[in-house]
Amino acid sequence: MSSGGRTKIVRLLQDGEAGSEVTVKGWVRTKRGNKNVAFIALNDGSTIDNIQIVADVAAFDEALLRQITTGACIRATGRLVESPASGQRVEIQAAELEVYGTADPESYPLQKKGHSLEFLREIAHLRPRTNTFGAVLRIRHAMAYAIHKYFNDKGFVYLHTPIVTASDCEGAGEMFTVTTFNLDNLPKTEAGKVDYAQDFFGKHCNLTVSGQLEGELGAMALSEIYTFGPTFRAENSNTPRHLAEFWMVEPEMAFYEIEDNMDLAEDFIKSLVRYALENCMSDLQFLAKMYDPELIDRLKFVVENDFVRLDYTEGIDILMKSGHRFEFPVSWGLDLQSEHERYLVEKHFKKPVILTNYPKEIKAFYMKQNDDGKTVRAMDVLFPKIGEIIGGSQREESYEKLAARIAELGIPEKDVWWYMDTRRFGSAPHSGFGLGFERLLLFVTGMANIRDVIPFPRTPKSAEF
Ligand code: 4AD
Ligand code: MG
């Protein structure tokens, strides 16, 4: 029960026994009262709820009580008693109070309640102390745990794919170069190009945009793997759904065809949302109350209903016949924008949609080619309020077809020889997908901006600490 010489507030509020002697430690949310009695609301991050500490003013040094202001960190020891106040089962009758750290009310940025999310983004170092970010960060943790649990229960192996990689053929976006060169004095080849042969790794390296290609190497031996780690994209997309550093979950499965892949993706998301409903209810209720009254209904709806499965070509048809005016006009071959995805999901079907069989031109080289010569076995899972939450595909397992596609796209064999080896030796049908972890969190928390579901967001022109 006790950790760090205290009991966590979540435990006391749930099943602390009235009459017992307890110690709590945490940060003061508010202090109010009169000349006889002080009420301190204390939070230690273990739950959205505060515990109330009641202090008899006469029993404490006046200077000590004055230091107990919003934001200060304190210890309180005393008797847990049934609370006469409504909305809380128990409170603490303080016998001892100790101040660990004061927070000057003149300068503490969270002195008042009700700051805007924009303002809190500017003080991301302190925002975990707010109710909102406490709730979001606990849910983020719960979802990370649920992801590992889901795959572990199914016998998938967690494969750690590299963050620094020389592979740049995914085509998923612009990359960040990793180098130890002195940028003011770059070694050059005779042709005047930067000579990466002299760099740390002896070649041009970058931060990974996806663990998939290495994930496939694992799947072709362990049969079912997943990766879960940070990925990086240097695209200059300043939208509420893009980060330059985000986390991705990428399962990769030998012997799965596209239908198996869709079944897994749907079951996976439903199971994560169910986990949130079963384990994060007080945080969800808080977020629903503050930001998004329909949040919990929307989560239940996703768990209880089948996703629509639709061909890209049918999707384009629906969009063209919709009569809706889109910013990007619709025609076959279009790389769908978020406005199109959201139209299908929110207006037309009112359900999550899995879109398949996209034109090969707008998808990556490794996707399995259909017999029509035009489309590939891609699948994107599209969600209300978010658009694309998952991107994946069945992979091309034929060496000949893959080699032909690589040649067509001008990808040098020397860059992908190791990837091609999986098709050269013991190739097998296989599939996989990538779930954007922060996109999932946008859905589960109901937050509207992706900067508010990651502790330390990295976006263009923004990377404090
Ligand atoms: O669709 P993407 O680019 O797919 C891949 O990278 C594949 N290699 C995945 C695979 O098949 N293993 O990215 C996958 C998901 C997207 O659906 C989206 O949810 C998320 O990653 N994502 C981003 N999330 C936040 N910020 C960004 N800039 C993102 N780009 C993609
Ligand atoms: Mg995608």
Coordinates of C-alpha atoms and ligand atoms in Angstrom, one line a residue:
M1 CA 0.0 0.0 0.0
S2 CA 2.7 2.5 1.0
S3 CA 5.1 4.0 -1.6
G4 CA 7.5 6.7 -0.7
G5 CA 6.3 6.8 2.8
R6 CA 2.8 7.7 1.8
T7 CA -0.4 6.1 0.5
K8 CA -1.6 7.1 -2.9
I9 CA -4.7 9.2 -3.0
V10 CA -6.5 6.9 -5.4
R11 CA -6.2 4.1 -2.8
L12 CA -7.4 6.1 0.1
L13 CA -10.4 7.5 -1.8
Q14 CA -11.4 4.0 -3.0
D15 CA -10.8 1.8 0.0
G16 CA -9.0 3.7 2.8
E17 CA -10.5 2.7 6.1
A18 CA -12.0 5.5 8.2
G19 CA -10.2 5.7 11.5
S20 CA -6.8 4.7 10.2
E21 CA -3.7 6.9 10.4
V22 CA -2.5 7.9 7.0
T23 CA 0.2 10.0 5.2
V24 CA -0.4 11.6 1.8
K25 CA 2.0 13.6 -0.3
G26 CA 1.2 15.8 -3.3
W27 CA 0.5 19.2 -4.8
V28 CA -2.0 21.6 -3.5
R29 CA -4.8 22.3 -5.9
T30 CA -6.7 24.8 -3.7
K31 CA -6.8 26.0 -0.1
R32 CA -9.8 27.8 1.3
G33 CA -11.4 28.2 4.8
N34 CA -11.7 30.7 7.5
K35 CA -9.8 31.8 10.6
N36 CA -10.6 28.5 12.4
V37 CA -10.2 25.8 9.8
A38 CA -8.4 25.3 6.5
F39 CA -9.5 23.0 3.7
I40 CA -6.7 21.8 1.4
A41 CA -7.4 19.9 -1.8
L42 CA -4.4 17.7 -2.6
N43 CA -3.6 15.8 -5.7
D44 CA -0.8 13.3 -6.3
G45 CA -1.5 12.4 -9.9
S46 CA -2.8 8.9 -9.0
T47 CA -6.4 10.0 -9.8
I48 CA -8.4 12.9 -11.1
D49 CA -9.9 13.3 -7.7
N50 CA -8.3 15.3 -4.9
I51 CA -8.4 14.4 -1.2
Q52 CA -9.5 17.0 1.2
I53 CA -7.3 17.7 4.2
V54 CA -8.9 19.6 7.1
A55 CA -6.5 21.5 9.3
D56 CA -7.5 23.2 12.6
V57 CA -5.8 26.6 12.2
A58 CA -5.1 27.0 15.9
A59 CA -3.1 23.7 15.9
F60 CA -0.5 24.8 13.3
D61 CA 2.2 27.5 13.0
E62 CA 0.7 30.4 11.1
A63 CA 3.7 30.8 8.8
L64 CA 3.6 27.2 7.8
L65 CA -0.1 27.4 6.8
R66 CA 0.7 30.6 4.8
Q67 CA 3.1 28.6 2.7
I68 CA 0.4 26.1 1.7
T69 CA -0.8 27.7 -1.5
T70 CA -1.9 26.4 -4.9
G71 CA 1.0 24.5 -6.5
A72 CA 3.0 23.9 -3.3
C73 CA 4.1 20.4 -2.5
I74 CA 3.3 19.1 0.9
R75 CA 3.0 16.1 3.2
A76 CA 0.0 15.6 5.4
T77 CA -0.3 13.0 8.1
G78 CA -3.5 12.4 10.1
R79 CA -6.6 10.4 10.6
L80 CA -8.8 9.4 7.7
V81 CA -12.4 10.2 8.6
E82 CA -15.7 9.9 6.9
S83 CA -16.4 13.2 5.1
P84 CA -19.4 15.2 5.9
A85 CA -19.0 17.0 2.6
S86 CA -20.8 15.6 -0.5
G87 CA -18.9 14.0 -3.4
Q88 CA -16.1 12.5 -1.3
R89 CA -16.2 9.4 0.9
V90 CA -13.3 10.3 3.2
E91 CA -11.1 13.2 4.2
I92 CA -8.0 13.6 6.3
Q93 CA -8.0 15.4 9.7
A94 CA -4.5 16.8 9.7
A95 CA -2.2 16.1 12.6
E96 CA 1.1 17.0 10.9
L97 CA 1.8 19.2 7.8
E98 CA 5.1 19.6 6.1
V99 CA 5.9 21.8 3.1
Y100 CA 8.4 20.3 0.7
G101 CA 8.3 23.1 -1.9
T102 CA 6.4 26.4 -2.0
A103 CA 4.9 27.9 -5.1
D104 CA 4.8 31.7 -5.0
P105 CA 1.3 32.7 -5.9
E106 CA 2.6 35.9 -7.6
S107 CA 4.5 33.8 -10.2
Y108 CA 3.1 30.3 -10.2
P109 CA 1.5 30.1 -13.7
L110 CA -1.3 27.7 -12.7
Q111 CA -2.4 29.8 -9.8
K112 CA -5.9 30.1 -11.3
K113 CA -8.1 27.5 -12.9
G114 CA -9.5 27.4 -16.4
H115 CA -6.4 28.2 -18.5
S116 CA -6.8 27.6 -22.3
L117 CA -5.2 24.6 -23.9
E118 CA -3.2 27.1 -26.1
F119 CA -1.8 28.7 -23.0
L120 CA -1.0 25.4 -21.4
R121 CA 0.9 24.3 -24.5
E122 CA 3.3 27.2 -23.8
I123 CA 3.9 25.8 -20.3
A124 CA 4.1 22.2 -21.3
H125 CA 6.6 21.7 -18.4
L126 CA 3.9 22.4 -15.9
R127 CA 0.7 21.3 -17.6
P128 CA 0.9 17.7 -16.2
R129 CA -0.3 19.3 -12.9
T130 CA -3.6 20.3 -14.4
N131 CA -6.7 18.0 -14.2
T132 CA -6.8 17.8 -18.0
F133 CA -3.3 16.6 -18.6
G134 CA -3.4 14.3 -15.6
A135 CA -6.3 12.6 -17.2
V136 CA -4.8 12.5 -20.6
L137 CA -1.5 11.2 -19.4
R138 CA -3.1 8.5 -17.3
I139 CA -5.2 7.4 -20.3
R140 CA -2.0 7.5 -22.5
H141 CA -0.3 5.1 -20.0
A142 CA -3.4 2.8 -19.9
M143 CA -3.5 2.6 -23.7
A144 CA 0.2 1.8 -23.9
Y145 CA -0.3 -1.0 -21.4
A146 CA -3.4 -2.3 -23.2
I147 CA -1.4 -2.5 -26.4
H148 CA 1.3 -4.6 -24.9
K149 CA -1.3 -6.7 -23.1
Y150 CA -3.3 -7.3 -26.3
F151 CA -0.4 -8.5 -28.3
N152 CA 1.2 -10.5 -25.5
D153 CA -2.1 -12.3 -25.0
K154 CA -2.1 -13.2 -28.7
G155 CA 1.5 -14.4 -28.7
F156 CA 3.0 -11.6 -30.7
V157 CA 6.7 -10.8 -30.1
Y158 CA 7.6 -7.2 -29.3
L159 CA 10.4 -6.4 -31.7
H160 CA 12.6 -3.4 -31.2
T161 CA 13.2 -1.8 -34.6
P162 CA 15.9 0.8 -34.9
I163 CA 15.3 4.5 -34.5
V164 CA 18.4 5.4 -36.5
T165 CA 18.2 3.8 -40.0
A166 CA 19.8 4.0 -43.4
S167 CA 16.6 2.9 -45.0
D168 CA 14.9 5.7 -46.8
C169 CA 12.6 3.9 -49.2
E170 CA 9.3 3.8 -47.3
G171 CA 8.3 7.1 -48.9
A172 CA 6.2 8.0 -45.9
G173 CA 7.5 11.5 -45.6
E174 CA 10.4 13.8 -45.2
M175 CA 13.2 12.6 -42.9
F176 CA 15.5 14.1 -40.3
T177 CA 19.2 13.4 -41.1
V178 CA 21.3 12.0 -38.3
T179 CA 24.9 13.1 -38.5
T180 CA 27.9 14.0 -36.4
F181 CA 29.3 16.3 -39.1
N182 CA 30.3 19.8 -38.3
L183 CA 27.6 21.5 -40.3
D184 CA 29.8 24.6 -40.8
N185 CA 32.5 22.5 -42.5
L186 CA 31.0 19.5 -44.4
P187 CA 33.3 17.1 -46.1
K188 CA 32.6 17.0 -49.8
T189 CA 33.1 14.5 -52.6
E190 CA 34.9 15.4 -55.8
A191 CA 31.5 16.0 -57.3
G192 CA 30.8 18.6 -54.7
K193 CA 28.2 16.5 -52.8
V194 CA 28.3 15.9 -49.0
D195 CA 30.6 12.9 -48.4
Y196 CA 28.5 10.7 -46.1
A197 CA 31.1 8.0 -46.4
Q198 CA 33.1 10.1 -43.8
D199 CA 30.1 10.4 -41.4
F200 CA 29.6 8.4 -38.2
F201 CA 27.8 5.4 -39.9
G202 CA 29.7 5.7 -43.1
K203 CA 26.5 6.5 -45.0
H204 CA 23.6 8.9 -44.9
C205 CA 21.3 8.0 -42.0
N206 CA 18.0 9.4 -40.7
L207 CA 15.5 9.0 -37.9
T208 CA 13.0 6.3 -38.8
V209 CA 9.6 7.1 -40.3
S210 CA 8.3 3.6 -39.6
G211 CA 9.6 0.3 -38.2
Q212 CA 7.7 -1.7 -40.8
L213 CA 10.5 -2.8 -43.1
E214 CA 12.6 -4.1 -40.2
G215 CA 9.3 -5.4 -38.7
E216 CA 8.8 -7.6 -41.8
L217 CA 12.2 -9.1 -41.2
G218 CA 11.0 -10.2 -37.8
A219 CA 7.7 -11.5 -39.0
M220 CA 9.4 -13.7 -41.5
A221 CA 11.0 -15.5 -38.6
L222 CA 8.8 -15.1 -35.5
S223 CA 5.6 -15.0 -37.6
E224 CA 3.7 -12.4 -35.5
I225 CA 5.5 -9.4 -34.2
Y226 CA 4.7 -5.8 -33.3
T227 CA 6.8 -2.7 -32.8
F228 CA 5.8 0.2 -30.6
G229 CA 8.1 3.2 -30.6
P230 CA 8.8 6.8 -31.7
T231 CA 8.8 7.7 -35.4
F232 CA 9.8 10.9 -37.0
R233 CA 8.5 12.9 -40.0
A234 CA 9.9 16.2 -41.1
E235 CA 6.9 17.2 -43.1
N236 CA 5.9 20.8 -42.5
S237 CA 2.3 19.9 -41.6
N238 CA 1.0 22.3 -39.0
T239 CA -2.3 20.5 -38.4
P240 CA -4.1 19.3 -35.3
R241 CA -3.4 15.8 -36.4
H242 CA 0.4 15.8 -37.3
L243 CA 3.5 15.7 -35.1
A244 CA 7.1 15.6 -36.2
E245 CA 7.7 13.0 -33.5
F246 CA 5.0 10.5 -32.8
W247 CA 4.6 7.0 -31.6
M248 CA 3.5 4.2 -33.8
V249 CA 2.3 0.6 -33.2
E250 CA 3.1 -1.7 -36.1
P251 CA 2.0 -5.3 -36.0
E252 CA 3.4 -7.5 -38.9
M253 CA 2.1 -11.0 -39.4
A254 CA 3.2 -13.9 -41.6
F255 CA 0.4 -15.8 -43.3
Y256 CA -2.2 -13.0 -43.0
E257 CA -4.1 -11.9 -46.1
I258 CA -5.7 -8.5 -46.3
E259 CA -9.0 -9.7 -44.7
D260 CA -7.1 -11.1 -41.7
N261 CA -5.3 -7.8 -41.4
M262 CA -8.6 -5.9 -41.4
D263 CA -10.0 -8.3 -38.8
L264 CA -7.0 -7.8 -36.6
A265 CA -7.1 -4.0 -36.9
E266 CA -10.8 -3.8 -36.1
D267 CA -10.5 -6.1 -33.1
F268 CA -7.3 -4.3 -31.9
I269 CA -8.9 -0.9 -31.8
K270 CA -12.1 -2.1 -30.3
S271 CA -10.2 -3.9 -27.5
L272 CA -8.2 -0.8 -26.7
V273 CA -11.3 1.4 -26.6
R274 CA -13.0 -1.2 -24.4
Y275 CA -10.0 -1.2 -22.1
A276 CA -10.3 2.5 -21.7
L277 CA -14.0 2.3 -20.9
E278 CA -13.3 -0.4 -18.3
N279 CA -10.3 1.1 -16.7
C280 CA -10.2 4.9 -17.2
M281 CA -13.8 5.9 -16.5
S282 CA -13.2 8.7 -14.0
D283 CA -10.7 10.4 -16.4
L284 CA -13.0 9.9 -19.3
Q285 CA -15.9 11.4 -17.4
F286 CA -13.8 14.4 -16.5
L287 CA -12.8 14.9 -20.2
A288 CA -16.4 14.4 -21.4
K289 CA -17.6 17.0 -18.9
M290 CA -15.0 19.5 -19.8
Y291 CA -14.6 19.2 -23.5
D292 CA -16.8 16.6 -25.3
P293 CA -20.2 15.5 -23.9
E294 CA -20.6 12.8 -26.5
L295 CA -17.2 11.2 -25.8
I296 CA -18.3 8.2 -23.9
D297 CA -21.2 7.4 -26.3
R298 CA -18.8 7.6 -29.2
L299 CA -16.4 5.2 -27.6
K300 CA -19.2 2.7 -26.8
F301 CA -20.5 3.0 -30.4
V302 CA -17.1 2.0 -31.8
V303 CA -16.9 -1.0 -29.5
E304 CA -20.4 -2.2 -30.4
N305 CA -20.6 -1.7 -34.1
D306 CA -18.9 -3.3 -37.1
F307 CA -16.6 -1.1 -39.2
V308 CA -17.7 -0.5 -42.8
R309 CA -15.4 -2.2 -45.4
L310 CA -15.3 -0.4 -48.7
D311 CA -13.2 -0.3 -51.9
Y312 CA -11.4 2.9 -52.6
T313 CA -13.2 3.0 -56.0
E314 CA -16.6 2.8 -54.3
G315 CA -15.5 5.5 -51.8
I316 CA -14.6 7.8 -54.7
D317 CA -18.0 7.1 -56.3
I318 CA -19.8 8.1 -53.1
L319 CA -17.7 11.3 -52.7
M320 CA -18.3 12.2 -56.4
K321 CA -22.1 11.7 -56.1
S322 CA -22.3 13.4 -52.7
G323 CA -22.9 16.9 -54.2
H324 CA -20.6 18.2 -51.4
R325 CA -18.0 20.8 -52.4
F326 CA -14.6 19.7 -51.3
E327 CA -11.6 21.9 -51.1
F328 CA -9.7 19.2 -53.1
P329 CA -11.9 18.1 -56.0
V330 CA -12.5 14.3 -56.2
S331 CA -11.5 12.0 -59.0
W332 CA -10.2 8.4 -59.2
G333 CA -6.5 8.5 -58.3
L334 CA -6.8 11.2 -55.7
D335 CA -4.9 10.8 -52.5
L336 CA -7.8 11.3 -50.0
Q337 CA -7.5 14.3 -47.8
S338 CA -8.9 14.4 -44.3
E339 CA -12.0 16.3 -45.5
H340 CA -12.9 13.3 -47.8
E341 CA -12.2 10.7 -45.2
R342 CA -14.3 12.5 -42.6
Y343 CA -17.1 12.9 -45.1
L344 CA -17.3 9.2 -45.6
V345 CA -17.1 8.4 -41.9
E346 CA -19.1 11.3 -40.3
K347 CA -21.6 12.2 -43.0
H348 CA -22.2 9.1 -45.1
F349 CA -21.7 6.0 -43.0
K350 CA -21.6 7.5 -39.5
K351 CA -19.2 4.7 -38.6
P352 CA -15.5 3.9 -38.8
V353 CA -14.6 2.8 -42.4
I354 CA -11.8 0.5 -43.6
L355 CA -11.0 1.6 -47.2
T356 CA -9.1 -0.9 -49.4
N357 CA -7.6 -1.4 -52.8
Y358 CA -6.1 2.0 -53.4
P359 CA -4.4 3.1 -56.7
K360 CA -0.8 1.9 -56.6
E361 CA 0.5 5.4 -57.5
I362 CA -0.5 6.9 -54.2
K363 CA 0.7 4.0 -52.0
A364 CA 4.1 2.5 -51.0
F365 CA 6.2 0.2 -53.2
Y366 CA 5.8 -2.8 -50.9
M367 CA 2.0 -3.2 -51.1
K368 CA 0.6 -6.3 -52.8
Q369 CA -0.4 -5.7 -56.3
N370 CA -3.9 -6.6 -57.4
D371 CA -4.5 -8.5 -60.7
D372 CA -6.1 -5.3 -62.2
G373 CA -2.6 -3.8 -62.6
K374 CA -4.0 -0.5 -61.1
T375 CA -4.6 -1.1 -57.4
V376 CA -2.8 -2.5 -54.4
R377 CA -4.0 -4.3 -51.3
A378 CA -3.8 -1.2 -49.0
M379 CA -6.1 -0.6 -46.1
D380 CA -6.7 2.7 -44.2
V381 CA -8.9 2.7 -41.2
L382 CA -10.8 6.0 -41.0
F383 CA -12.3 7.4 -37.8
P384 CA -14.7 10.1 -36.8
K385 CA -13.1 13.4 -36.0
I386 CA -9.7 12.1 -37.0
G387 CA -9.7 10.7 -40.5
E388 CA -6.9 8.1 -41.0
I389 CA -6.0 6.4 -37.7
I390 CA -4.4 3.3 -39.3
G391 CA -2.5 2.7 -42.5
G392 CA -1.5 -0.8 -43.6
S393 CA -1.6 -3.4 -46.3
Q394 CA -0.9 -6.9 -47.4
R395 CA 2.7 -7.0 -48.6
E396 CA 3.9 -8.0 -52.0
E397 CA 5.5 -11.4 -51.4
S398 CA 6.6 -12.2 -55.0
Y399 CA 10.2 -11.4 -55.6
E400 CA 9.6 -10.8 -59.3
K401 CA 6.7 -8.4 -58.8
L402 CA 8.4 -6.5 -56.0
A403 CA 11.7 -6.2 -58.0
A404 CA 9.7 -4.9 -61.0
R405 CA 8.0 -2.3 -58.9
I406 CA 11.2 -1.1 -57.3
A407 CA 12.8 -0.8 -60.7
E408 CA 9.8 1.2 -62.0
L409 CA 10.1 3.6 -59.0
G410 CA 13.9 3.9 -59.4
I411 CA 14.7 2.6 -55.9
P412 CA 18.3 1.3 -56.0
E413 CA 18.6 -2.4 -55.3
K414 CA 21.7 -1.6 -53.1
D415 CA 19.3 0.2 -50.6
V416 CA 16.8 -2.7 -50.3
W417 CA 18.8 -5.9 -50.9
W418 CA 18.3 -6.9 -47.3
Y419 CA 14.5 -6.4 -47.6
M420 CA 14.4 -8.3 -50.9
D421 CA 16.2 -11.2 -49.2
T422 CA 12.9 -12.0 -47.3
R423 CA 11.3 -12.6 -50.8
R424 CA 14.4 -14.4 -52.0
F425 CA 14.5 -16.9 -49.1
G426 CA 11.3 -18.5 -47.7
S427 CA 8.9 -15.7 -48.8
A428 CA 5.3 -16.0 -47.5
P429 CA 2.1 -14.0 -47.7
H430 CA 2.1 -11.4 -45.0
S431 CA 0.4 -8.2 -43.8
G432 CA 0.7 -5.5 -41.3
F433 CA -0.4 -2.0 -40.3
G434 CA 0.6 1.0 -38.4
L435 CA -1.6 2.7 -35.8
G436 CA -0.7 6.3 -34.9
F437 CA -0.7 6.2 -31.1
E438 CA -1.5 9.9 -30.7
R439 CA -4.3 9.6 -33.3
L440 CA -5.8 6.8 -31.1
L441 CA -5.5 9.0 -28.1
L442 CA -7.2 11.9 -29.9
F443 CA -10.1 9.5 -30.3
V444 CA -10.1 8.0 -26.9
T445 CA -9.7 11.3 -24.9
G446 CA -11.8 13.5 -27.2
M447 CA -9.1 16.1 -27.3
A448 CA -9.1 18.1 -30.5
N449 CA -5.4 18.8 -31.0
I450 CA -2.6 16.2 -31.2
R451 CA -0.3 18.5 -29.3
D452 CA -2.5 17.8 -26.2
V453 CA -2.1 14.0 -26.1
I454 CA 1.7 13.7 -26.0
P455 CA 3.6 15.1 -23.0
F456 CA 6.2 17.0 -25.0
P457 CA 5.0 17.8 -28.5
R458 CA 7.5 18.3 -31.4
T459 CA 6.1 20.3 -34.3
P460 CA 7.6 22.7 -36.8
K461 CA 9.4 25.5 -35.0
S462 CA 8.6 24.0 -31.6
A463 CA 10.8 21.8 -29.5
E464 CA 11.3 23.3 -26.0
F465 CA 13.3 21.3 -23.5
Ligands
4AD1 O1 0.0 5.6 -43.0 P1 1.4 5.6 -42.5 O2 2.4 6.5 -43.1 O3 1.9 4.1 -42.6 C1 3.2 3.6 -42.4 O4 4.1 4.2 -41.9 C2 3.3 2.1 -42.6 N1 4.7 1.7 -42.7 C3 2.6 1.4 -41.5 C4 2.6 -0.1 -41.6 O5 2.0 -0.6 -42.5 N2 3.3 -0.8 -40.7 O6 1.4 5.9 -40.9 C5 0.6 5.0 -40.1 C6 -0.2 5.8 -39.1 C7 -1.2 6.8 -39.8 O7 -2.4 6.1 -40.1 C8 -1.4 7.8 -38.7 O8 -2.3 7.3 -37.7 C9 -0.1 7.9 -38.0 O9 0.7 6.7 -38.4 N3 0.7 9.1 -38.5 C10 0.9 10.2 -37.8 N4 0.5 10.5 -36.6 C11 0.9 11.7 -36.1 N5 1.7 12.6 -36.8 C12 2.1 12.3 -38.1 N6 2.8 13.2 -38.8 C13 1.7 11.1 -38.6 N7 1.9 10.4 -39.8 C14 1.3 9.2 -39.7
MG2 MG -1.1 6.5 -44.4

